[in-house]
């Protein structure tokens, strides 16, 4: 676990504390649901941020982009989101007690700006892998200052503005106006110059520096040997960046590597502050903590070339001699092989008498293991600072801290897994709910809406009833499992078709009755066309439903009608979305008067299909119980298909035969709406088919072919010679 966490941190650049501040304030201001929407938009669904875990910088950029979309009313742009994140972090830090550190950073706001880098160094003891930026006050006046921001990140300039403004307002009661003067990309990071306008009442013009001679009259100058005794890790280099002298402990630490006479930039890389390692940059940041990093040494040879010393005359007055004889004789590092990086941390100070820069530093060691890796001992460390105490404390608390961090990461992973499982369970429950109720209605109920408010009237809805022909015989002669098996098989065939066309399957209690509605609860203009296409697919796919007694394919009998309905939720214990109205009854009558393998249309439904890619053929007039004589049609199919032309000819032949004989026919399997709530079949009733003789409903065979190719659906009769 520990090795895995370390591998993750190698590629991460930001601690979770920054991301936790964003989560806290979004949840506090806009609620948990909005925060989950932000995570989903950012592609971070179910993400749980851990304070001491590291994340990619890109995570904050993703959150900023997501907030600008989800919270566009409050944060219209990504820059606004980043500015908001900066203010969130300053406020959130108070919960961890960091506001106390910030408040004592300086007497005034400008002092605070000068000491930001040192604050970062203090916090680095809690966050050792923190990649903090660097700030330098370049110019200062009574109306503000010019601040230079160096960072290894890109796109965080507005985040910094939010932090600086919130710090000024919260800690010092100062309103700060910030403007970006120049932003320059540098490698993977950037340099930004800001102009900060605020009441800098503490500013005083620089006063002339007293002469060095006057100081020397009061105090004697300190010799180089004394300096190296006080600072045994001290390194002195000149404007050409060449190392002139090094303290005895520094020589011991880098045994086997030539320090004196080498360029400091060849041996060390500047880890902090994140600026170019040049003489001018060092001069500008003498009040900032510096960290120099040297790559690990793998093969250490016994090299005493520096033990002879190198005398150097500085300004012709002071001669520095390296005091190797003061290194304890029992400290021998020539035979050791070290693989750890060496980090030196301290302050750069210009000694004007010498004209050289002195790096007053000490090695950065966190525990006993690191001390051994560096080939050092406790007595190598300074007595006057806290280096020794830090190593001992690190040894005492490192194991406990590692254990606690592992626990935190483990809990975060467990929470993430539980959230994923919860999300999966929620998806399954929603899927089940949406199979019982329309999704739009279910969502309204989940949001707390009263079910009675879901009731509404729909002016144009197309209802389809489908019936499995022969199901009555299966019920009479088959077993209970046969009945269940054939019904389950029919649902497996028809349900995907309903989902394909985006229609609503109405739950019924009738035997082998399958009811579909189009245009409810989601209003759509093409409801009749969609239901008609579904009906044609029902007819073509019905052969997949087999009779369990004989193994033969079953067929369906379909009826359709278009009209107005009232729809709404009925019941509390087992709520159902039900449809009410004469349209439902009429659609049921169209099904009961239909024939196996055919789709029976009412006049209103036929009118809705005019001008589409569907062809309907006039059937005649039928006598419907409670409705009288109704003009009805057969749905022949889609335009341009051979099966459609064949059906048109077949329907015409039947119609012509009925017209000649003026006979009436009975329709088996009549269906009554009450069968929706009964397990028994409805009683059959007689229906009379009456031929049409309206002159305005005739057309020629040539017109039929033309109409079929253009999708006109009012074919009602063919001439005798077809």
XYZ file of C-alpha atoms in Angstrom:
722
model
C 0.000 0.000 0.000
C 2.761 2.438 0.942
C 4.729 1.703 -2.227
C 1.610 2.220 -4.340
C 0.870 5.553 -2.664
C 4.428 6.712 -3.268
C 4.199 5.794 -6.947
C 0.969 7.794 -7.218
C 2.587 10.818 -5.576
C 5.486 10.783 -8.033
C 3.109 11.779 -10.809
C 0.932 14.115 -8.720
C 1.551 17.774 -8.107
C -1.295 19.001 -5.898
C -2.455 18.015 -2.428
C -6.102 17.147 -1.856
C -6.452 20.022 0.619
C -6.869 22.468 -2.279
C -9.572 20.328 -3.881
C -11.345 19.751 -0.565
C -11.760 23.517 -0.210
C -13.594 23.612 -3.553
C -15.855 20.720 -2.594
C -16.685 22.263 0.785
C -17.771 25.635 -0.582
C -19.706 24.310 -3.595
C -21.635 21.965 -1.300
C -22.204 24.739 1.240
C -23.396 27.312 -1.305
C -25.208 25.138 -3.861
C -25.857 21.749 -2.263
C -24.645 18.172 -2.612
C -26.618 17.523 -5.800
C -24.911 20.385 -7.655
C -21.494 19.160 -6.496
C -22.252 15.694 -7.885
C -23.229 17.324 -11.183
C -19.892 19.177 -11.192
C -17.990 15.931 -10.593
C -19.902 14.172 -13.354
C -19.306 17.032 -15.805
C -15.587 16.986 -14.909
C -15.347 13.232 -15.477
C -14.617 12.654 -11.759
C -17.807 10.876 -10.751
C -17.661 9.394 -7.208
C -14.260 11.028 -6.595
C -13.408 11.470 -2.890
C -10.563 13.887 -2.160
C -8.101 13.097 0.608
C -6.206 15.896 2.369
C -2.706 14.420 2.188
C -3.084 12.624 -1.121
C -1.723 14.193 -4.283
C -3.646 14.746 -7.505
C -2.841 16.018 -10.946
C -3.057 19.772 -11.526
C -5.471 18.956 -14.324
C -8.116 17.944 -11.765
C -8.580 21.565 -10.669
C -8.739 22.718 -14.289
C -11.426 20.086 -14.972
C -13.412 21.248 -11.949
C -13.150 24.877 -13.072
C -14.431 23.992 -16.537
C -17.272 21.931 -15.036
C -18.295 24.722 -12.637
C -18.407 27.218 -15.512
C -21.000 24.944 -17.172
C -23.029 23.703 -14.207
C -22.894 27.058 -12.350
C -22.818 29.297 -15.409
C -25.116 31.783 -13.691
C -22.551 32.425 -10.943
C -19.278 31.408 -12.627
C -19.666 32.152 -16.336
C -16.023 31.483 -17.298
C -13.179 29.204 -16.277
C -11.213 32.233 -15.019
C -14.111 33.176 -12.734
C -14.166 29.619 -11.399
C -10.421 29.676 -10.698
C -10.771 33.040 -8.928
C -13.575 31.559 -6.819
C -11.426 28.515 -5.987
C -8.664 30.823 -4.714
C -10.991 32.604 -2.298
C -12.379 29.230 -1.178
C -8.931 27.977 -0.229
C -8.109 30.933 2.029
C -11.424 30.585 3.868
C -11.143 26.813 4.108
C -7.627 26.954 5.576
C -9.053 28.482 8.745
C -10.596 25.085 9.563
C -7.096 23.593 9.749
C -5.655 26.434 11.832
C -3.490 27.842 9.046
C -5.157 31.220 9.423
C -3.116 31.677 12.622
C 0.109 31.238 10.670
C -1.085 33.660 8.021
C -2.037 36.309 10.576
C 1.452 36.384 12.123
C 3.244 36.393 8.752
C 3.726 40.160 8.859
C 2.666 43.379 10.501
C 0.969 44.558 7.322
C -0.106 43.256 3.944
C 3.146 44.128 2.198
C 5.158 42.251 4.840
C 2.865 39.309 4.202
C 3.693 39.419 0.479
C 7.418 39.432 1.234
C 7.078 36.348 3.422
C 4.811 34.122 1.344
C 7.654 31.846 0.288
C 8.757 31.394 3.882
C 5.183 30.481 4.798
C 5.274 27.792 2.152
C 8.448 26.472 3.709
C 6.751 26.233 7.093
C 3.810 24.334 5.647
C 6.157 21.967 3.797
C 6.800 20.108 7.066
C 3.169 18.913 6.921
C 3.138 18.533 3.133
C 6.681 17.412 2.207
C 5.963 16.876 -1.494
C 4.286 20.238 -1.974
C 5.269 21.990 -5.195
C 4.605 25.536 -4.085
C 5.082 28.622 -6.280
C 7.389 31.554 -5.523
C 6.480 35.213 -5.002
C 8.796 38.201 -5.186
C 7.940 41.859 -4.575
C 9.714 43.554 -7.468
C 8.645 47.149 -6.820
C 6.880 48.881 -3.961
C 5.280 52.272 -3.490
C 2.647 53.966 -1.356
C -0.166 52.800 -3.671
C 0.790 49.133 -3.822
C 3.459 46.994 -5.397
C 4.457 44.860 -8.377
C 4.455 41.167 -7.519
C 6.171 38.498 -9.608
C 4.696 34.983 -9.470
C 6.759 31.974 -10.573
C 5.069 28.593 -10.805
C 5.555 25.159 -12.310
C 1.879 25.184 -13.256
C -0.045 26.875 -16.046
C -3.508 28.376 -15.885
C -3.470 29.317 -12.188
C -2.960 33.078 -12.497
C -6.607 33.865 -11.602
C -6.498 31.322 -8.775
C -3.628 33.329 -7.265
C -5.589 36.571 -7.668
C -8.448 35.086 -5.641
C -6.047 33.999 -2.894
C -4.235 37.346 -2.676
C -7.433 39.387 -2.580
C -9.038 37.148 0.049
C -5.904 37.215 2.238
C -5.804 41.010 2.115
C -9.466 41.318 2.990
C -9.622 38.591 5.650
C -6.278 39.024 7.402
C -5.519 42.739 7.079
C -8.838 44.354 6.139
C -7.272 45.668 2.930
C -9.130 45.774 -0.371
C -6.719 44.798 -3.134
C -7.232 45.433 -6.846
C -5.065 43.130 -8.966
C -4.236 43.379 -12.646
C -2.122 41.015 -14.723
C 0.686 43.012 -16.350
C 2.351 40.179 -18.218
C 2.090 36.401 -18.287
C 4.967 34.462 -19.829
C 4.928 30.661 -20.336
C 8.185 29.056 -19.221
C 8.537 25.340 -19.923
C 5.807 23.557 -17.999
C 5.097 26.634 -15.863
C 4.738 30.380 -16.163
C 5.946 33.746 -14.849
C 3.291 36.355 -14.117
C 3.750 39.999 -13.137
C 0.863 41.509 -11.167
C 0.128 45.081 -10.233
C -1.454 45.167 -6.773
C -3.198 48.409 -5.868
C -3.902 48.874 -2.166
C -3.271 51.364 0.626
C 0.368 50.620 1.431
C 0.560 52.947 4.427
C 3.619 51.170 5.825
C 5.784 52.050 2.825
C 8.805 54.252 3.554
C 11.334 55.364 0.945
C 14.713 53.625 1.243
C 17.278 55.460 3.372
C 20.999 55.714 2.550
C 22.997 52.786 3.921
C 25.591 53.671 6.528
C 29.161 53.234 5.413
C 30.884 49.958 6.118
C 33.836 51.772 7.638
C 31.561 53.199 10.282
C 30.359 49.723 11.152
C 33.888 48.326 11.203
C 34.870 50.979 13.747
C 32.263 49.566 16.088
C 32.757 45.836 15.380
C 35.748 43.926 14.098
C 35.184 41.961 10.883
C 34.625 38.228 11.207
C 37.265 36.042 9.588
C 36.465 33.281 7.137
C 37.554 30.521 9.519
C 35.098 31.715 12.158
C 32.318 31.869 9.548
C 32.876 28.262 8.527
C 32.896 27.163 12.160
C 29.528 28.833 12.683
C 28.095 27.534 9.402
C 29.871 24.235 8.616
C 27.677 23.628 5.528
C 28.316 27.141 4.154
C 29.132 27.520 0.437
C 30.662 30.707 -1.033
C 30.530 31.505 -4.761
C 31.114 34.574 -6.897
C 29.254 36.399 -9.621
C 30.540 33.880 -12.170
C 28.725 31.190 -10.097
C 32.024 29.406 -9.320
C 32.369 27.902 -5.815
C 35.285 29.512 -3.958
C 35.051 27.981 -0.481
C 32.982 25.330 1.289
C 32.551 24.502 4.966
C 34.000 21.277 6.384
C 30.630 19.565 6.757
C 29.732 20.426 3.172
C 33.048 18.931 2.025
C 32.313 15.801 4.049
C 28.771 15.562 2.675
C 30.016 15.765 -0.916
C 33.130 13.674 -0.430
C 34.276 12.282 -3.736
C 32.905 15.275 -5.651
C 34.959 18.396 -6.378
C 33.146 21.393 -4.934
C 35.702 24.177 -4.883
C 36.460 25.389 -8.358
C 33.254 23.943 -9.861
C 30.284 25.950 -11.011
C 27.497 25.830 -8.487
C 24.978 25.373 -11.308
C 26.814 22.232 -12.446
C 26.587 20.555 -9.061
C 23.225 21.832 -7.836
C 19.816 22.503 -9.306
C 17.633 25.197 -7.784
C 14.629 23.484 -6.254
C 13.201 26.564 -4.596
C 12.308 29.250 -5.442
C 11.194 28.199 -8.952
C 13.288 30.769 -10.825
C 16.319 30.555 -13.056
C 19.498 29.878 -11.084
C 21.277 33.147 -11.922
C 23.230 35.754 -9.965
C 20.653 38.504 -10.559
C 17.743 36.368 -9.383
C 19.618 35.465 -6.207
C 20.310 39.131 -5.476
C 16.589 39.916 -5.717
C 15.538 37.147 -3.326
C 17.923 37.244 -0.409
C 14.990 37.139 2.023
C 13.666 33.912 0.559
C 14.523 30.387 1.653
C 16.557 28.578 -0.998
C 16.757 24.863 -1.623
C 19.569 23.385 -3.691
C 19.362 19.805 -4.846
C 22.248 17.597 -5.881
C 21.701 14.308 -7.719
C 22.539 11.105 -5.828
C 26.091 9.789 -5.749
C 26.439 6.103 -6.495
C 30.216 5.631 -6.491
C 32.169 7.598 -3.926
C 35.929 7.618 -4.253
C 38.336 8.687 -1.596
C 39.123 12.221 -2.593
C 41.122 14.419 -0.256
C 41.974 16.969 -2.875
C 39.968 19.562 -1.006
C 41.638 18.767 2.296
C 44.703 20.674 1.224
C 42.631 23.835 1.071
C 42.421 26.525 -1.513
C 43.433 29.976 -0.528
C 41.550 32.808 -2.083
C 42.096 36.504 -1.568
C 38.877 38.490 -1.424
C 39.153 42.229 -2.151
C 42.838 41.986 -1.275
C 42.199 42.009 2.472
C 40.719 38.781 3.782
C 42.213 35.348 3.217
C 39.942 32.341 3.732
C 41.487 28.996 4.499
C 39.462 25.796 4.502
C 39.510 24.268 7.955
C 39.559 20.581 7.173
C 41.585 19.790 10.268
C 38.518 20.665 12.300
C 36.497 17.807 10.822
C 36.322 14.927 13.342
C 38.818 12.223 12.451
C 36.322 9.416 12.984
C 34.004 10.694 10.257
C 35.109 8.827 7.178
C 32.802 8.649 4.186
C 35.171 7.567 1.464
C 34.018 3.967 1.457
C 30.272 4.681 1.578
C 27.936 4.471 -1.403
C 25.007 6.868 -1.174
C 22.014 6.819 -3.441
C 19.891 9.573 -1.859
C 19.562 13.066 -3.230
C 21.209 15.767 -1.154
C 19.070 18.796 -0.306
C 20.583 21.951 1.178
C 18.201 24.503 2.635
C 19.045 28.002 3.787
C 19.466 31.670 2.908
C 21.570 33.432 0.298
C 23.383 36.488 1.730
C 25.668 38.860 -0.119
C 28.876 39.725 1.822
C 29.722 43.106 0.378
C 33.289 43.211 1.674
C 34.053 40.081 -0.302
C 31.683 40.779 -3.191
C 30.561 37.162 -3.030
C 27.396 35.272 -2.178
C 27.280 33.045 0.866
C 24.789 30.195 1.065
C 24.131 29.734 4.786
C 22.514 26.326 4.767
C 22.031 22.941 6.382
C 21.051 19.562 4.874
C 17.356 18.815 4.812
C 17.011 15.551 6.743
C 13.666 14.216 7.922
C 14.510 11.029 9.862
C 17.266 8.628 10.847
C 16.970 6.593 7.669
C 17.680 9.647 5.525
C 20.580 10.554 7.790
C 22.129 7.125 7.236
C 21.509 7.296 3.489
C 23.466 10.537 3.377
C 26.356 8.977 5.324
C 26.005 11.490 8.136
C 25.841 11.383 11.916
C 23.951 13.389 14.497
C 27.038 15.367 15.497
C 27.418 16.554 11.896
C 24.287 18.670 12.302
C 24.234 22.175 13.713
C 23.796 22.668 17.420
C 22.181 26.092 17.233
C 19.179 25.160 15.064
C 16.499 22.482 15.249
C 18.099 20.055 12.781
C 18.874 17.424 15.393
C 15.432 17.694 17.022
C 13.735 17.345 13.638
C 15.594 14.130 12.848
C 14.739 12.574 16.220
C 11.114 13.731 16.044
C 10.855 12.467 12.492
C 12.092 9.047 13.603
C 9.549 8.941 16.419
C 6.524 10.053 14.426
C 7.279 8.892 10.889
C 5.894 5.378 11.312
C 2.734 6.651 13.001
C 2.217 9.304 10.324
C 2.726 6.788 7.536
C 0.221 4.454 9.183
C -2.369 7.212 9.525
C -1.875 8.301 5.919
C -2.266 4.713 4.738
C -5.486 4.456 6.726
C -6.779 7.667 5.210
C -6.000 6.511 1.681
C -7.573 3.131 2.394
C -10.738 4.764 3.728
C -10.885 7.071 0.702
C -10.631 4.084 -1.621
C -13.329 2.282 0.354
C -15.637 5.295 0.154
C -14.995 5.538 -3.588
C -15.868 1.851 -4.044
C -19.017 2.250 -1.943
C -20.066 5.264 -3.998
C -19.573 3.281 -7.201
C -21.638 0.431 -5.770
C -24.300 2.918 -4.675
C -24.311 4.481 -8.124
C -24.733 1.044 -9.702
C -27.575 0.172 -7.336
C -29.228 3.523 -8.024
C -28.975 2.879 -11.762
C -30.584 -0.552 -11.367
C -33.385 0.844 -9.190
C -34.022 3.639 -11.681
C -34.095 1.106 -14.491
C -36.716 -0.899 -12.603
C -38.708 2.239 -11.777
C -38.631 3.468 -15.377
C -39.936 0.090 -16.534
C -43.023 0.634 -14.365
C -43.513 4.371 -14.865
C -42.511 6.776 -17.644
C -39.110 8.295 -16.896
C -40.312 11.904 -16.965
C -43.116 11.079 -14.511
C -40.815 9.040 -12.277
C -38.300 11.896 -12.087
C -41.036 14.306 -11.049
C -42.151 11.932 -8.294
C -38.547 11.468 -7.089
C -38.286 15.240 -6.725
C -41.231 15.179 -4.332
C -44.042 16.247 -6.653
C -47.552 15.196 -5.632
C -48.761 12.294 -7.861
C -52.068 14.072 -8.411
C -50.206 16.855 -10.203
C -49.036 14.398 -12.860
C -52.585 14.055 -14.152
C -53.168 15.925 -17.409
C -55.146 15.823 -20.649
C -53.481 14.992 -23.972
C -55.313 16.103 -27.121
C -53.588 13.787 -29.593
C -52.414 10.325 -28.542
C -52.190 7.135 -30.592
C -53.102 3.926 -28.774
C -52.175 0.430 -30.012
C -53.618 -2.847 -28.777
C -51.969 -6.109 -29.760
C -53.316 -9.618 -29.077
C -51.621 -13.024 -29.470
C -53.907 -15.122 -31.680
C -54.420 -18.603 -30.240
C -53.592 -17.654 -26.683
C -57.035 -18.821 -25.537
C -56.252 -22.363 -26.713
C -52.916 -22.285 -24.876
C -54.702 -21.296 -21.691
C -57.244 -24.111 -22.151
C -54.849 -26.941 -23.034
C -51.443 -25.894 -21.726
C -49.900 -25.953 -18.275
C -49.310 -22.943 -16.085
C -45.633 -22.905 -17.078
C -46.626 -22.974 -20.759
C -48.719 -19.863 -20.263
C -45.966 -18.059 -18.343
C -43.358 -19.112 -20.899
C -45.287 -17.802 -23.919
C -46.072 -14.498 -22.190
C -42.455 -14.021 -21.133
C -41.326 -14.836 -24.670
C -43.697 -12.269 -26.151
C -42.456 -9.560 -23.783
C -38.838 -10.346 -24.650
C -39.692 -9.874 -28.331
C -41.908 -6.789 -28.082
C -40.330 -4.771 -25.225
C -37.091 -3.928 -27.110
C -39.164 -2.689 -30.052
C -41.065 -0.298 -27.772
C -37.765 1.024 -26.385
C -36.414 1.394 -29.919
C -39.184 3.816 -30.908
C -39.279 5.652 -27.571
C -42.928 4.826 -26.854
C -44.684 3.979 -23.606
C -45.824 0.463 -22.790
C -48.995 0.577 -20.693
C -49.222 -2.173 -18.093
C -52.424 -4.225 -18.517
C -54.030 -7.152 -16.713
C -55.659 -8.726 -19.760
C -54.741 -12.072 -21.289
C -52.085 -11.724 -24.028
C -52.944 -8.031 -24.461
C -50.049 -5.704 -25.206
C -50.870 -1.963 -25.082
C -48.600 0.825 -26.369
C -49.167 4.594 -26.340
C -47.478 7.287 -28.405
C -47.475 10.974 -27.470
C -47.869 10.370 -23.732
C -46.474 11.439 -21.301
C -43.951 13.103 -23.641
C -45.850 15.050 -26.286
C -44.609 14.431 -29.842
C -46.078 15.295 -33.234
C -45.114 12.020 -34.948
C -46.873 9.799 -32.402
C -49.095 8.070 -34.990
C -46.203 7.449 -37.378
C -44.013 5.982 -34.611
C -46.781 3.671 -33.390
C -47.519 2.563 -36.963
C -43.875 1.645 -37.568
C -43.886 -0.234 -34.270
C -47.044 -2.115 -35.300
C -45.429 -3.220 -38.585
C -42.400 -4.490 -36.658
C -44.681 -6.321 -34.221
C -46.261 -8.177 -37.139
C -42.917 -9.080 -38.694
C -41.337 -10.204 -35.383
C -44.338 -12.105 -34.000
C -43.076 -15.370 -35.566
C -40.404 -15.471 -32.838
C -43.148 -16.201 -30.283
C -43.749 -19.967 -30.385
C -46.765 -21.974 -29.287
C -45.585 -24.260 -26.452
C -48.110 -26.940 -27.459
C -47.395 -27.332 -31.160
C -44.123 -25.427 -31.586
C -45.605 -23.272 -34.342
C -45.232 -19.496 -34.624
C -47.975 -17.273 -33.286
C -49.366 -14.170 -34.953
C -50.693 -10.914 -33.591
C -53.884 -8.998 -34.152
C -53.397 -5.225 -33.874
C -55.719 -2.237 -33.681
C -54.873 1.499 -33.535
C -56.801 4.655 -32.787
C -55.883 8.325 -32.305
C -57.668 10.699 -29.970
C -57.553 12.483 -26.631
C -56.910 10.805 -23.273
C -56.491 11.674 -19.624
C -53.360 10.227 -18.016
C -51.997 10.213 -14.484
C -50.725 8.225 -11.505
C -53.262 5.946 -9.845
C -52.644 4.291 -6.475
C -50.128 4.791 -3.688
C -49.050 1.301 -2.664
C -48.419 0.142 -6.237
C -48.723 3.320 -8.324
C -49.398 2.950 -12.022
C -49.505 5.443 -14.853
C -52.908 4.837 -16.425
C -54.755 6.186 -19.464
C -58.479 6.961 -19.403
C -60.959 7.963 -22.088
C -62.965 6.814 -25.076
C -59.779 6.672 -27.159
C -58.636 3.628 -25.163
C -61.984 1.871 -25.691
C -62.018 2.618 -29.419
C -58.435 1.350 -29.848
C -59.468 -1.868 -28.078
C -62.415 -2.212 -30.498
C -60.061 -1.749 -33.468
C -57.960 -4.664 -32.172
C -60.949 -6.953 -31.569
C -62.237 -6.241 -35.121
C -58.826 -6.831 -36.673
C -57.534 -10.063 -38.183
C -54.401 -12.173 -37.512
C -51.291 -10.591 -38.939
C -53.052 -7.324 -39.785
C -53.141 -3.770 -38.404
C -56.562 -2.167 -38.148
C -56.765 1.660 -38.194
C -59.527 4.036 -37.244
C -60.400 7.054 -39.383
C -58.598 9.590 -37.090
C -55.472 7.424 -37.045
C -55.587 7.111 -40.840
C -55.804 10.908 -41.148
C -52.698 11.330 -38.952
C -50.703 9.062 -41.286
C -51.425 11.078 -44.410
C -48.297 12.525 -45.958
C -45.954 10.038 -44.246
C -44.049 7.069 -45.646
C -46.910 4.719 -44.697
C -49.734 3.365 -46.900
C -53.202 2.565 -45.579
C -56.051 0.957 -47.534
C -59.734 1.518 -46.971
C -61.415 -1.504 -45.388
C -65.014 -0.393 -45.162
C -67.500 0.522 -42.488
C -67.953 -1.639 -39.418
C -70.582 -1.566 -36.729
C -68.830 -1.033 -33.388
C -70.650 -1.610 -30.113
C -71.491 1.720 -28.541
C -69.986 3.662 -31.486
C -72.183 2.789 -34.444
C -70.725 2.590 -37.941
C -67.087 3.614 -38.260
C -64.972 3.979 -41.357
C -61.784 1.912 -40.883
C -58.581 1.054 -42.784
C -55.845 -1.555 -43.066
C -52.216 -0.493 -42.679
C -50.540 -1.964 -45.776
C -46.910 -1.057 -44.986
C -44.174 1.380 -45.975
C -43.969 3.109 -49.327
C -41.919 1.498 -52.077
C -41.865 -2.015 -50.606
C -43.082 -5.023 -52.557
C -44.917 -6.352 -49.521
C -46.884 -3.102 -49.354
C -48.049 -3.451 -52.980
C -48.986 -7.077 -52.359
C -51.050 -6.128 -49.284
C -52.795 -3.333 -51.211
C -53.888 -5.773 -53.929
C -54.987 -8.347 -51.340
C -57.007 -5.806 -49.358
C -58.649 -4.516 -52.569
C -59.648 -8.017 -53.648
C -61.255 -8.701 -50.294
C -63.028 -5.370 -50.333
C -64.349 -5.976 -53.850
C -65.626 -9.424 -52.868
C -67.432 -8.006 -49.848
C -68.860 -5.224 -51.999
C -70.348 -7.708 -54.461
C -71.942 -9.975 -51.905
C -72.892 -7.298 -49.338
C -72.299 -9.870 -46.710
C -71.578 -9.468 -43.086
C -68.837 -11.284 -41.233
C -68.220 -11.950 -37.588
C -64.979 -11.198 -35.915
C -63.588 -13.721 -33.456
C -61.928 -12.834 -30.242
C -63.811 -9.597 -29.605
C -62.140 -7.576 -26.909
C -63.610 -5.344 -24.291
C -61.660 -2.779 -22.289
C -62.808 -4.414 -19.063
C -60.540 -7.364 -19.863
C -57.646 -5.109 -18.878
C -58.620 -5.786 -15.288
C -59.734 -9.386 -15.593
C -57.912 -12.646 -16.171
C -60.696 -13.994 -18.419
C -61.258 -13.285 -22.101
C -63.991 -10.852 -23.122
C -67.096 -12.132 -24.809
C -67.216 -11.823 -28.566
C -69.706 -9.694 -30.364
C -70.911 -9.271 -33.956
C -69.609 -6.629 -36.325
C -70.929 -5.865 -39.775
C -68.629 -4.764 -42.606
C -70.416 -2.430 -44.991
C -68.835 -1.591 -48.374
C -68.091 2.000 -49.193
C -69.669 3.501 -52.255
C -68.530 7.099 -51.874
C -67.402 8.463 -55.204
C -64.827 10.680 -53.535
C -63.091 7.617 -52.048
C -62.193 5.929 -55.348
C -58.872 5.917 -57.145
C -57.287 4.149 -60.127
C -54.525 1.531 -60.055
C -52.134 4.045 -61.617
C -52.933 6.564 -58.867
C -52.374 3.833 -56.276
C -48.861 3.139 -57.509
C -48.046 6.854 -57.609
C -49.469 7.423 -54.155
C -47.573 4.458 -52.748
C -44.290 5.884 -54.004
C -44.964 9.300 -52.468
C -46.278 8.121 -49.124
C -49.922 9.212 -49.550
C -52.142 7.087 -47.323
C -55.691 7.457 -48.562
C -56.009 4.429 -50.940
C -59.579 3.266 -50.521
C -60.695 1.255 -53.586
C -59.291 -0.126 -56.864
C -61.048 -0.360 -60.233
C -62.505 -3.623 -61.392
C -59.782 -4.300 -63.993
C -56.728 -4.263 -61.648
